[in-house]
Short mmCIF file of C-alpha atoms in Angstrom, two decimals:
data_model
loop_
_atom_site.label_atom_id
_atom_site.label_comp_id
_atom_site.label_asym_id
_atom_site.label_seq_id
_atom_site.Cartn_x
_atom_site.Cartn_y
_atom_site.Cartn_z
CA MET B 10 13.64 -13.14 -22.02
CA SER B 11 9.98 -13.17 -22.95
CA PHE B 12 7.39 -11.66 -20.65
CA GLU B 13 4.79 -14.24 -21.84
CA LYS B 14 5.55 -16.73 -19.07
CA PHE B 15 4.21 -14.37 -16.41
CA PHE B 16 0.73 -14.82 -17.90
CA LYS B 17 1.03 -18.57 -18.24
CA GLN B 18 1.90 -19.43 -14.64
CA GLU B 19 -1.39 -18.79 -12.87
CA LEU B 20 -0.24 -19.55 -9.35
CA THR B 21 2.24 -16.89 -8.35
CA GLY B 22 4.61 -17.38 -5.39
CA TRP B 23 2.50 -15.57 -2.80
CA MET B 24 -0.59 -17.66 -3.58
CA VAL B 25 0.90 -20.86 -2.22
CA ALA B 26 -0.65 -21.74 1.14
CA GLU B 27 2.52 -21.66 3.22
CA GLY B 28 4.38 -19.46 5.67
CA GLU B 29 3.50 -18.76 9.27
CA HIS B 30 -0.24 -18.61 10.15
CA ALA B 31 -1.07 -19.62 6.55
CA ASP B 32 -4.59 -20.59 7.67
CA ILE B 33 -5.39 -16.92 8.32
CA VAL B 34 -2.70 -14.84 6.65
CA LEU B 35 -2.68 -15.15 2.86
CA SER B 36 0.27 -12.92 2.11
CA THR B 37 2.61 -10.22 3.34
CA ARG B 38 3.54 -7.30 1.12
CA ILE B 39 6.18 -4.60 1.41
CA ARG B 40 6.18 -1.62 -0.92
CA LEU B 41 8.97 0.97 -1.03
CA ALA B 42 8.38 4.25 -2.91
CA ARG B 43 11.50 5.90 -4.34
CA ASN B 44 12.17 8.79 -6.73
CA LEU B 45 15.16 9.96 -8.71
CA GLN B 46 16.66 13.29 -7.76
CA ASP B 47 16.94 15.01 -11.12
CA HIS B 48 13.68 14.04 -12.78
CA LEU B 49 10.16 15.47 -12.53
CA PHE B 50 7.81 13.19 -10.60
CA PRO B 51 5.57 11.04 -12.85
CA ILE B 52 2.53 13.27 -12.29
CA ASN B 53 4.41 16.03 -14.15
CA ALA B 54 6.45 13.95 -16.54
CA SER B 55 6.29 13.83 -20.32
CA GLN B 56 6.76 10.64 -22.32
CA GLU B 57 10.45 11.58 -22.78
CA ASP B 58 10.96 12.16 -19.04
CA ALA B 59 9.31 8.83 -18.29
CA ASN B 60 11.50 7.06 -20.86
CA ARG B 61 14.63 8.51 -19.28
CA VAL B 62 13.58 7.22 -15.85
CA SER B 63 12.72 3.84 -17.31
CA GLN B 64 16.11 3.65 -19.04
CA ALA B 65 17.94 4.56 -15.84
CA LEU B 66 16.09 1.78 -14.06
CA ASN B 67 16.78 -0.80 -16.75
CA GLN B 68 20.48 0.01 -16.60
CA ALA B 69 20.53 -0.17 -12.80
CA VAL B 70 18.74 -3.52 -12.85
CA GLU B 71 21.14 -4.99 -15.41
CA THR B 72 24.09 -4.46 -13.10
CA MET B 73 22.41 -6.22 -10.18
CA GLN B 74 24.16 -9.44 -9.31
CA ASP B 75 21.72 -11.32 -7.06
CA HIS B 76 18.54 -10.61 -8.98
CA HIS B 77 17.38 -11.12 -12.52
CA PHE B 78 14.45 -9.11 -13.82
CA THR B 79 12.35 -9.17 -16.97
CA GLY B 80 10.64 -5.96 -17.96
CA THR B 81 7.96 -4.57 -20.21
CA THR B 82 6.16 -1.30 -20.71
CA MET B 83 2.41 -1.31 -20.11
CA LYS B 84 1.85 -0.01 -23.64
CA ASP B 85 3.33 -3.23 -25.07
CA LEU B 86 0.73 -5.36 -23.31
CA SER B 87 -2.86 -6.01 -24.32
CA PRO B 88 -5.59 -4.71 -21.97
CA LEU B 89 -6.23 -8.32 -20.94
CA GLU B 90 -2.56 -8.95 -20.10
CA ARG B 91 -2.45 -5.76 -18.03
CA GLN B 92 -5.59 -6.87 -16.20
CA ILE B 93 -3.99 -10.23 -15.40
CA LEU B 94 -0.96 -8.54 -13.82
CA VAL B 95 -3.34 -6.57 -11.57
CA GLU B 96 -5.30 -9.69 -10.67
CA LYS B 97 -2.07 -11.42 -9.67
CA HIS B 98 -1.29 -8.34 -7.52
CA LEU B 99 1.99 -7.90 -9.40
CA VAL B 100 1.17 -4.33 -10.45
CA SER B 101 -1.24 -1.74 -9.09
CA PRO B 102 -4.39 -0.70 -10.98
CA GLN B 103 -2.85 2.81 -11.37
CA LEU B 104 0.16 1.50 -13.28
CA ILE B 105 -1.96 0.11 -16.13
CA ASN B 106 -3.69 3.45 -16.78
CA PRO B 107 -3.21 3.87 -20.56
CA LYS B 108 -2.66 7.63 -20.17
CA LYS B 109 0.45 6.99 -18.04
CA HIS B 110 3.86 5.78 -19.14
CA GLY B 111 4.21 2.87 -16.72
CA SER B 112 6.41 -0.16 -16.98
CA VAL B 113 7.27 -3.09 -14.74
CA LEU B 114 10.27 -5.27 -13.97
CA LEU B 115 9.48 -8.71 -12.54
CA SER B 116 11.79 -11.18 -10.81
CA GLU B 117 11.77 -14.76 -12.09
CA ASP B 118 9.65 -16.10 -9.22
CA GLU B 119 7.35 -13.02 -9.24
CA THR B 120 8.27 -12.24 -5.63
CA ILE B 121 9.62 -8.82 -6.53
CA SER B 122 8.02 -6.38 -8.91
CA ILE B 123 9.48 -2.97 -9.60
CA MET B 124 6.84 -0.61 -10.92
CA VAL B 125 8.28 2.29 -12.88
CA ASN B 126 6.52 5.62 -13.37
CA GLU B 127 3.52 4.80 -11.24
CA GLU B 128 2.76 7.58 -8.74
CA ASP B 129 6.49 7.56 -7.93
CA HIS B 130 9.39 6.81 -10.27
CA ILE B 131 10.07 3.51 -8.52
CA ARG B 132 7.90 1.27 -6.42
CA ILE B 133 9.61 -1.86 -5.20
CA GLN B 134 7.07 -4.44 -4.17
CA CYS B 135 7.81 -7.72 -2.46
CA ILE B 136 5.09 -10.30 -1.75
CA TYR B 137 5.58 -13.44 0.36
CA PRO B 138 3.02 -16.09 1.21
CA GLY B 139 1.73 -16.26 4.81
CA PHE B 140 2.91 -14.07 7.65
CA GLN B 141 6.52 -13.17 6.81
CA ILE B 142 6.88 -9.47 7.51
CA ASP B 143 10.59 -9.48 8.32
CA GLN B 144 11.57 -11.76 5.44
CA ALA B 145 9.58 -9.71 2.91
CA TYR B 146 11.12 -6.45 4.17
CA GLU B 147 14.62 -7.87 4.14
CA HIS B 148 14.18 -8.87 0.49
CA ALA B 149 12.70 -5.52 -0.58
CA ASP B 150 15.39 -3.67 1.37
CA GLN B 151 18.09 -5.70 -0.34
CA VAL B 152 16.73 -4.83 -3.82
CA ASP B 153 16.44 -1.18 -2.77
CA SER B 154 20.05 -1.07 -1.55
CA GLU B 155 21.30 -2.72 -4.72
CA LEU B 156 19.39 -0.27 -6.93
CA GLU B 157 20.61 2.68 -4.95
CA VAL B 158 24.22 1.96 -5.90
CA ASN B 159 23.49 3.13 -9.43
CA LEU B 160 20.62 5.55 -8.88
CA ASN B 161 20.58 8.96 -7.27
CA TYR B 162 17.54 8.78 -5.00
CA ALA B 163 15.66 11.93 -3.95
CA PHE B 164 16.34 12.01 -0.21
CA ASP B 165 16.38 14.70 2.46
CA GLU B 166 17.93 14.56 5.92
CA THR B 167 14.75 15.90 7.53
CA PHE B 168 12.00 14.44 5.38
CA GLY B 169 13.62 11.15 4.35
CA TYR B 170 12.71 9.60 0.99
CA LEU B 171 10.91 12.25 -1.05
CA THR B 172 7.74 10.83 -2.54
CA SER B 173 5.09 12.19 -4.83
CA CYS B 174 2.38 11.94 -2.18
CA PRO B 175 3.05 13.44 1.27
CA SER B 176 1.38 10.43 2.86
CA ASN B 177 4.38 8.28 1.83
CA THR B 178 7.19 10.71 2.70
CA GLY B 179 9.82 9.41 5.13
CA THR B 180 10.42 5.69 4.80
CA GLY B 181 8.26 5.51 1.66
CA MET B 182 7.24 2.13 3.02
CA ARG B 183 3.81 0.58 3.04
CA ALA B 184 3.77 -2.82 4.73
CA SER B 185 0.61 -4.87 4.58
CA VAL B 186 -0.70 -8.21 5.68
CA MET B 187 -3.60 -9.80 3.81
CA MET B 188 -5.83 -11.76 6.15
CA HIS B 189 -8.85 -14.00 5.87
CA LEU B 190 -11.08 -13.04 8.81
CA PRO B 191 -14.41 -14.81 8.36
CA ALA B 192 -15.15 -15.49 12.04
CA LEU B 193 -14.53 -11.85 13.04
CA THR B 194 -16.81 -10.82 10.16
CA ILE B 195 -19.59 -13.33 10.94
CA THR B 196 -19.61 -12.27 14.60
CA LYS B 197 -19.51 -8.59 13.49
CA GLN B 198 -16.49 -7.91 15.72
CA ILE B 199 -14.56 -6.59 12.75
CA GLU B 200 -16.79 -3.49 12.67
CA ARG B 201 -15.54 -2.55 16.13
CA ILE B 202 -11.94 -3.53 15.48
CA ILE B 203 -11.39 -1.50 12.29
CA PRO B 204 -11.91 1.96 13.87
CA ALA B 205 -9.75 0.95 16.86
CA ILE B 206 -6.88 -0.10 14.60
CA SER B 207 -7.03 3.18 12.71
CA ARG B 208 -6.31 4.98 15.97
CA LEU B 209 -3.01 3.09 16.19
CA GLY B 210 -1.70 4.52 12.90
CA MET B 211 -2.71 1.42 10.94
CA VAL B 212 -5.47 1.00 8.39
CA VAL B 213 -7.71 -1.93 7.43
CA ARG B 214 -9.03 -2.13 3.88
CA GLY B 215 -10.43 -4.53 1.29
CA SER B 216 -8.03 -6.88 -0.45
CA TYR B 217 -7.27 -4.58 -3.39
CA GLY B 218 -6.34 -1.58 -1.26
CA GLU B 219 -7.98 1.81 -1.22
CA GLY B 220 -11.51 1.88 -2.57
CA SER B 221 -12.05 -1.88 -2.65
CA GLU B 222 -14.46 -3.99 -0.65
CA ALA B 223 -13.47 -6.77 1.69
CA LEU B 224 -14.40 -9.34 -0.94
CA GLY B 225 -14.60 -12.83 0.53
CA ASN B 226 -13.80 -11.60 4.06
CA ILE B 227 -10.25 -10.77 3.04
CA TYR B 228 -8.78 -7.70 4.68
CA GLN B 229 -5.53 -5.86 4.25
CA VAL B 230 -3.94 -4.35 7.36
CA SER B 231 -1.22 -1.79 6.66
CA ASN B 232 0.70 1.09 8.19
CA GLN B 233 -0.60 4.59 7.61
CA ILE B 234 2.34 6.53 9.05
CA THR B 235 5.62 6.64 7.13
CA LEU B 236 7.34 9.62 8.75
CA GLY B 237 8.90 9.69 12.21
CA LYS B 238 9.06 5.94 12.68
CA SER B 239 11.82 3.67 11.47
CA GLU B 240 11.06 0.72 9.19
CA GLU B 241 11.73 -1.66 12.11
CA GLU B 242 9.26 0.17 14.37
CA ILE B 243 6.57 0.18 11.67
CA LEU B 244 7.05 -3.55 11.00
CA LYS B 245 6.99 -4.32 14.74
CA ASP B 246 3.72 -2.41 15.20
CA LEU B 247 2.12 -4.04 12.18
CA GLY B 248 3.34 -7.44 13.32
CA SER B 249 1.88 -7.09 16.80
CA ILE B 250 -1.49 -5.86 15.49
CA SER B 251 -1.62 -8.69 12.95
CA LYS B 252 -0.84 -11.25 15.64
CA ARG B 253 -3.61 -9.86 17.82
CA LEU B 254 -6.04 -10.10 14.91
CA ILE B 255 -4.95 -13.69 14.25
CA ALA B 256 -5.50 -14.57 17.91
CA HIS B 257 -8.95 -12.91 17.93
CA GLU B 258 -9.91 -14.68 14.71
CA LYS B 259 -8.83 -18.06 16.14
CA LYS B 260 -10.78 -17.46 19.32
CA SER B 261 -13.88 -16.43 17.36
CA ARG B 262 -13.60 -19.57 15.22
CA GLU B 263 -13.48 -21.73 18.35
CA LEU B 264 -16.49 -19.92 19.79
CA LEU B 265 -18.46 -20.26 16.56
CA LEU B 266 -17.70 -23.94 16.49
CA ALA B 267 -18.60 -24.45 20.14
CA LYS B 268 -21.82 -22.44 20.10
CA SER B 269 -23.35 -23.23 16.75
CA GLU B 270 -21.61 -26.15 15.16
CA VAL B 271 -24.61 -27.39 13.15
CA HIS B 272 -25.46 -23.92 11.85
CA LEU B 273 -21.84 -23.33 10.95
CA GLU B 274 -21.52 -26.74 9.24
CA ASN B 275 -24.74 -26.03 7.36
CA ARG B 276 -23.40 -22.73 6.09
CA LEU B 277 -20.01 -24.11 5.09
CA PHE B 278 -21.34 -27.20 3.29
CA ARG B 279 -23.96 -25.09 1.50
CA ALA B 280 -21.11 -22.91 0.25
CA LEU B 281 -19.30 -26.00 -1.00
CA GLY B 282 -22.53 -27.11 -2.66
CA THR B 283 -22.86 -23.74 -4.40
CA LEU B 284 -19.31 -23.91 -5.70
CA THR B 285 -19.60 -27.48 -6.93
CA HIS B 286 -23.11 -27.34 -8.40
CA SER B 287 -23.84 -23.82 -9.65
CA ARG B 288 -24.43 -23.13 -13.30
CA ILE B 289 -24.14 -19.36 -12.92
CA LEU B 290 -21.65 -18.01 -10.38
CA PRO B 291 -21.18 -14.23 -9.97
CA SER B 292 -17.80 -13.18 -8.53
CA ALA B 293 -19.16 -11.79 -5.24
CA GLU B 294 -20.98 -15.06 -4.53
CA ALA B 295 -17.93 -17.09 -5.52
CA ALA B 296 -15.74 -15.03 -3.18
CA LYS B 297 -18.20 -15.43 -0.31
CA CYS B 298 -18.46 -19.21 -0.83
CA LEU B 299 -14.69 -19.57 -1.22
CA SER B 300 -14.31 -17.83 2.13
CA ASP B 301 -16.73 -20.27 3.76
CA VAL B 302 -15.10 -23.34 2.21
CA ARG B 303 -11.68 -22.07 3.28
CA LEU B 304 -13.00 -21.68 6.83
CA GLY B 305 -14.45 -25.20 6.61
CA ILE B 306 -11.03 -26.60 5.64
CA ASP B 307 -9.25 -24.65 8.40
CA LEU B 308 -11.70 -25.96 11.00
CA GLY B 309 -11.41 -29.54 9.75
CA ILE B 310 -15.12 -29.60 8.84
CA ILE B 311 -14.51 -29.88 5.10
CA GLU B 312 -11.89 -32.44 4.21
CA ASN B 313 -10.03 -33.58 1.12
CA ILE B 314 -9.75 -30.23 -0.58
CA ASP B 315 -6.30 -28.82 -1.12
CA MET B 316 -6.01 -25.21 -0.01
CA ASN B 317 -3.78 -24.52 -3.03
CA ILE B 318 -6.72 -25.30 -5.32
CA LEU B 319 -8.79 -22.69 -3.49
CA ASN B 320 -5.96 -20.18 -3.87
CA GLU B 321 -5.74 -20.98 -7.56
CA LEU B 322 -9.50 -20.51 -7.95
CA MET B 323 -9.35 -17.22 -6.09
CA ILE B 324 -7.07 -15.92 -8.85
CA PHE B 325 -8.71 -17.82 -11.70
CA MET B 326 -12.23 -16.59 -10.92
CA GLN B 327 -11.31 -13.00 -11.80
CA PRO B 328 -12.41 -11.47 -15.13
CA GLY B 329 -8.95 -11.25 -16.76
CA PHE B 330 -8.02 -14.84 -16.08
CA LEU B 331 -11.43 -16.18 -17.11
CA GLN B 332 -11.09 -14.45 -20.46
CA GLN B 333 -7.58 -15.72 -20.95
CA TYR B 334 -8.83 -19.22 -20.15
CA ALA B 335 -11.63 -18.82 -22.69
CA GLU B 336 -9.22 -17.21 -25.16
CA THR B 337 -11.84 -14.60 -26.01
CA GLU B 338 -13.58 -11.58 -24.55
CA LEU B 339 -16.60 -12.45 -22.45
CA THR B 340 -19.66 -10.54 -21.28
CA SER B 341 -20.41 -10.44 -17.58
CA ASP B 342 -23.06 -13.20 -17.95
CA GLU B 343 -20.70 -15.39 -19.95
CA ARG B 344 -18.05 -14.96 -17.29
CA ASP B 345 -20.48 -16.05 -14.55
CA ILE B 346 -21.31 -19.21 -16.51
CA LEU B 347 -17.66 -20.01 -17.23
CA ARG B 348 -16.76 -19.33 -13.59
CA ALA B 349 -19.38 -21.85 -12.45
CA GLN B 350 -18.03 -24.42 -14.88
CA LEU B 351 -14.47 -23.81 -13.73
CA PHE B 352 -15.40 -24.34 -10.06
CA ARG B 353 -17.36 -27.49 -10.88
CA ASP B 354 -14.47 -28.91 -12.91
CA ARG B 355 -11.74 -28.01 -10.45
CA LEU B 356 -13.54 -29.00 -7.26
CA GLY B 357 -15.35 -31.88 -8.95
CA VAL B 358 -12.07 -33.54 -9.87
CA VAL B 359 -11.01 -33.40 -6.25
CA ARG B 360 -14.33 -34.77 -5.03
CA SER B 361 -14.54 -37.63 -7.49
CA ALA B 362 -10.95 -38.59 -6.66
CA THR B 363 -11.86 -38.55 -2.99
CA GLN B 364 -15.01 -40.59 -3.53
CA LYS B 365 -13.11 -43.14 -5.55
CA LYS B 366 -10.51 -43.40 -2.85
CA ASP B 367 -13.20 -43.77 -0.18
CA SER B 368 -14.95 -46.56 -2.08
CA ASP B 369 -11.75 -48.51 -2.74
CA PRO B 370 -11.78 -51.79 -0.80
CA LEU B 371 -8.83 -52.20 1.50
CA MET F 21 -38.16 10.84 25.68
CA LEU F 22 -39.08 9.71 22.18
CA CYS F 23 -37.29 10.85 19.04
CA GLU F 24 -38.90 14.04 17.70
CA ASN F 25 -38.64 12.79 14.17
CA CYS F 26 -39.76 9.15 14.07
CA LYS F 27 -41.53 9.21 17.43
CA GLU F 28 -40.74 5.51 17.73
CA ARG F 29 -37.27 5.07 19.12
CA PRO F 30 -35.89 6.73 22.27
CA ALA F 31 -34.07 10.04 21.68
CA THR F 32 -30.37 9.54 22.32
CA VAL F 33 -28.81 12.48 20.47
CA VAL F 34 -29.24 16.21 20.91
CA PHE F 35 -28.98 17.52 17.37
CA LYS F 36 -28.00 21.21 17.34
CA GLN F 37 -27.99 23.29 14.19
CA GLU F 38 -26.83 26.84 14.00
CA THR F 39 -27.30 29.21 11.09
CA LEU F 40 -26.73 32.99 10.88
CA ASN F 41 -30.24 33.88 12.08
CA ASP F 42 -31.39 30.79 13.82
CA LYS F 43 -30.52 28.11 16.35
CA THR F 44 -32.40 24.85 16.61
CA GLU F 45 -32.13 21.95 19.00
CA ARG F 46 -33.80 18.61 18.34
CA HIS F 47 -33.82 15.39 20.30
CA LEU F 48 -33.37 12.50 17.92
CA CYS F 49 -32.63 8.82 17.94
CA ASP F 50 -29.30 7.54 16.49
CA LYS F 51 -30.84 6.64 13.17
CA CYS F 52 -32.71 9.92 12.54
CA ALA F 53 -29.71 11.94 13.70
CA PHE F 54 -27.55 10.05 11.23
CA TYR F 55 -29.88 10.78 8.32
CA SER F 56 -30.45 14.42 9.38
CA GLN F 57 -26.86 15.43 8.85
CA THR F 58 -26.42 18.06 6.20
CA PHE F 59 -23.47 16.24 4.68
CA SER F 60 -23.77 12.55 4.11
CA PHE F 61 -21.40 10.39 6.06
CA SER F 62 -21.53 6.67 6.15
CA PRO F 63 -19.49 4.71 8.65
CA ASP F 64 -18.60 2.30 5.84
CA GLN F 65 -17.26 4.91 3.47
CA GLU F 66 -13.62 4.97 2.42
CA PRO F 67 -11.20 7.12 4.35
CA LEU F 68 -10.64 10.59 2.88
CA SER F 69 -8.32 10.62 -0.06
CA ILE F 70 -5.17 12.63 0.37
CA GLN F 71 -6.48 15.28 -2.03
CA GLN F 72 -9.73 15.64 -0.09
CA PHE F 73 -7.80 15.79 3.15
CA LEU F 74 -5.43 18.51 1.99
CA ALA F 75 -8.09 20.50 0.18
CA HIS F 76 -10.81 20.42 2.82
CA TRP F 77 -9.05 19.90 6.11
CA LEU F 78 -6.04 22.12 5.75
CA GLY F 79 -7.87 25.06 4.21
CA GLY F 80 -6.90 24.13 0.71
CA SER F 81 -8.32 24.91 -2.69
CA GLU F 82 -12.00 25.52 -1.95
CA LEU F 83 -11.29 27.89 0.86
CA PHE F 84 -8.68 29.64 -1.21
CA SER F 85 -10.75 29.87 -4.37
CA GLU F 86 -13.80 31.32 -2.59
CA GLN F 87 -11.72 34.16 -1.22
CA LYS F 88 -9.54 34.48 -4.25
CA ALA F 89 -12.11 36.22 -6.43
CA ASP F 90 -12.25 39.19 -4.04
CA GLU F 91 -8.94 39.29 -2.31
CA ARG F 92 -6.56 37.71 -4.83
CA LEU F 93 -4.80 35.66 -2.20
CA PRO F 94 -1.28 34.73 -3.24
CA ASP F 95 -0.67 31.14 -4.31
CA GLY F 96 1.96 30.71 -1.64
CA PRO F 97 5.51 29.64 -2.48
CA LYS F 98 6.26 28.31 -5.93
CA CYS F 99 8.67 25.53 -6.86
CA PRO F 100 11.44 27.01 -9.06
CA ASN F 101 11.98 23.64 -10.77
CA CYS F 102 8.49 22.49 -11.76
CA ASP F 103 6.46 25.70 -11.17
CA LEU F 104 4.01 23.99 -8.81
CA THR F 105 2.49 26.49 -6.37
CA PHE F 106 1.66 25.53 -2.79
CA HIS F 107 -1.98 26.29 -3.51
CA ARG F 108 -1.99 23.90 -6.46
CA PHE F 109 -0.14 21.29 -4.36
CA LEU F 110 -2.96 21.38 -1.80
CA ASP F 111 -5.38 21.00 -4.66
CA ILE F 112 -3.85 17.90 -6.24
CA GLY F 113 -2.26 16.46 -3.09
CA LYS F 114 0.98 15.60 -4.91
CA PHE F 115 4.44 17.14 -5.20
CA GLY F 116 5.74 17.81 -8.72
CA CYS F 117 9.42 17.09 -8.06
CA ALA F 118 11.99 16.74 -5.29
CA THR F 119 12.65 20.53 -5.28
CA CYS F 120 9.04 21.16 -4.17
CA TYR F 121 10.09 19.89 -0.74
CA VAL F 122 12.64 22.72 -0.51
CA ALA F 123 10.25 25.31 -1.94
CA PHE F 124 7.48 24.42 0.54
CA SER F 125 9.78 23.58 3.46
CA GLY F 126 8.21 26.32 5.61
CA GLN F 127 4.71 24.87 5.24
CA LEU F 128 5.57 21.18 5.34
CA PRO F 129 6.21 20.46 9.05
CA ARG F 130 2.62 21.50 9.91
CA LEU F 131 1.22 19.42 7.08
CA PHE F 132 3.33 16.35 7.90
CA ALA F 133 2.40 16.61 11.58
CA LYS F 134 -1.26 16.34 10.57
CA LEU F 135 -0.64 13.42 8.21
CA HIS F 136 1.79 11.43 10.34
CA ASN F 137 0.47 11.59 13.90
CA GLY F 138 2.55 14.63 14.87
CA HIS F 139 5.81 13.38 13.34
CA THR F 140 7.82 15.76 11.16
CA GLN F 141 11.29 14.19 11.07
CA HIS F 142 12.46 11.08 9.22
CA ARG F 143 13.85 8.32 11.43
CA GLY F 144 14.32 5.42 9.06
CA LYS F 145 16.69 4.12 6.44
CA ILE F 146 19.30 6.42 4.94
CA PRO F 147 20.78 5.68 1.50
CA VAL F 148 24.25 4.15 1.80
CA SER F 149 25.79 6.92 -0.33
CA LEU F 150 24.39 9.46 2.10
CA ASN F 151 25.69 7.51 5.08
CA GLU F 152 29.15 7.85 3.58
CA ARG F 153 28.62 11.59 3.28
CA PHE F 154 27.55 11.78 6.93
CA ALA F 155 30.77 10.01 7.86
CA LEU F 156 32.79 12.48 5.75
CA LYS F 157 31.06 15.45 7.37
CA LYS F 158 31.78 14.09 10.83
CA LYS F 159 35.45 13.56 9.94
CA LEU F 160 35.65 17.11 8.57
CA GLU F 161 34.25 18.51 11.81
CA ASP F 162 36.83 16.52 13.83
CA ILE F 163 39.71 17.81 11.68
CA ARG F 164 38.50 21.41 12.01
CA THR F 165 38.43 21.06 15.82
CA LYS F 166 41.95 19.58 15.84
CA MET F 167 43.13 22.35 13.49
CA GLN F 168 41.74 25.00 15.84
CA GLN F 169 43.58 23.40 18.77
CA ALA F 170 46.82 23.21 16.76
CA VAL F 171 46.60 26.92 15.89
CA GLU F 172 45.87 27.87 19.52
CA ASN F 173 48.95 25.89 20.61
CA GLU F 174 51.05 27.43 17.82
CA ARG F 175 51.66 24.04 16.17
CA PHE F 176 51.45 25.67 12.75
CA GLU F 177 53.01 22.84 10.76
CA GLU F 178 50.43 20.37 12.08
CA ALA F 179 47.65 22.91 11.45
CA ALA F 180 48.74 23.25 7.83
CA THR F 181 48.67 19.48 7.30
CA LEU F 182 45.19 19.33 8.87
CA ARG F 183 44.05 22.21 6.65
CA ASP F 184 45.15 20.30 3.53
CA GLU F 185 43.35 17.22 4.78
CA ALA F 186 40.20 19.29 5.45
CA ASN F 187 40.33 20.81 1.97
CA GLN F 188 40.58 17.36 0.45
CA LEU F 189 37.52 16.17 2.41
CA LYS F 190 35.62 19.33 1.43
CA GLN F 191 36.40 18.56 -2.19
CA GLN F 192 35.12 15.00 -1.78
CA LEU F 193 31.91 16.30 -0.21
CA SER F 194 31.28 18.85 -2.93
CA ASP F 195 31.86 16.15 -5.57
CA GLY F 196 29.10 14.14 -3.94
CA GLY F 197 26.64 17.06 -3.69
CA ASP F 198 25.82 20.12 -1.66
CA ASP F 199 27.55 20.23 1.71
CA GLN F 200 24.84 22.26 3.37
CA HIS F 201 21.53 20.84 2.25
CA VAL F 202 21.53 17.27 1.14
CA ILE F 203 18.58 16.27 -0.97
#
């Protein structure tokens, strides 16, 4: 089956605004790192070694009964196509490094991606929309158990799953919850919360993981410890911290609304104005305004905008997708102009439809 | 007391610096103390990468390389499979293969304790194939105990049957990998 379709469907499963606490939690991700016993880890591997691992994986996947995967090597994709996979969060930025021998296997609905020859031989990633920690783990665990039937995993009784980086040794699991926390950011509480969370063996980062900023007030909370705690314990801890953050965010939203409704409304409607009227829209500004409009919808201040359109724009506004949309390479300035046009078109359609509806006589 | 540096804000930090020949003590405000530090640290900066952590916090490469010119410190254990030395591992922060874990097993508990809040022992999922091996090992232990009892009670025929059964299990275990150290 062709890999093309993964570039055509913009809205991937996890981007749909559903699942528990969908107003605050965008997605839940589980990543399991696994290695094969008799092969050098990717950091040491030659092209031939990497091919052997990739072949072993392809064979293992073919025998799976409950899942169907389509695969490709990174080398067979254009730089733009690779970029799009990163923007959809289906592969990590490391996997597309042209010096590496990475490949990926994707499930039909894009819920599961198996990265091959990233930092580890195998990285099983499962993304669900909203807050669905247990469901996402169950799915990833199921794929892991099915793969294991045909693969000889590197495992040790004392150290658990043997990973390339010692920070993943043990369960090899990184569980993360992506959250939109504008009220905690506006009230600056997040600055106090982040260091406190890190003391509990969890880490808070920007939406693209290590090294990225919290663009558009989107944060990723994940476990830091992988050794000495079972998967269930890690998920329970992450779940309880996430729930506390959700509760704090909700409370802060109520307080913001109660104490400065006009100022808040002003800010949120101005953001909507920027998105619907700009002629040049840089990505940082777009992300900031999207965050405000999203908050406006959640609070019932901004009406008649479908959250799914915002989710779609969040993906579409990124450089790879913009260039695919334009069917050509674009400079940074050209992207900012096209981004503005895209927001005007997409949100304008919604608004004109709403206005028409409003003006219809009964 | 006002900050000795800006002379504007109240001094809230006693900033002590010690060199080989000198000791200084200055009373500074939060802001001046922050900017006076000899290494730059911003509260917003990313957490240390694993390489930085291993290299700088566990006495890794820099410490080693400074001394190495004079003393030729050994590189520590070396992985027989991929040739990675422990020194190099601290440098790059990554293992080269599964055998590295065996080669560095003496050093790893200390390192893992630092990385994983004091934990050194896996407590999570075990591959199904390994679970089966655990079950086989347990059964083998039970048979050996029964065999011992049979010999002590001079039930030699029963002991012989148990011995055959044990040998069969041992064969199954060795087919599935090393009986002693499962990796």
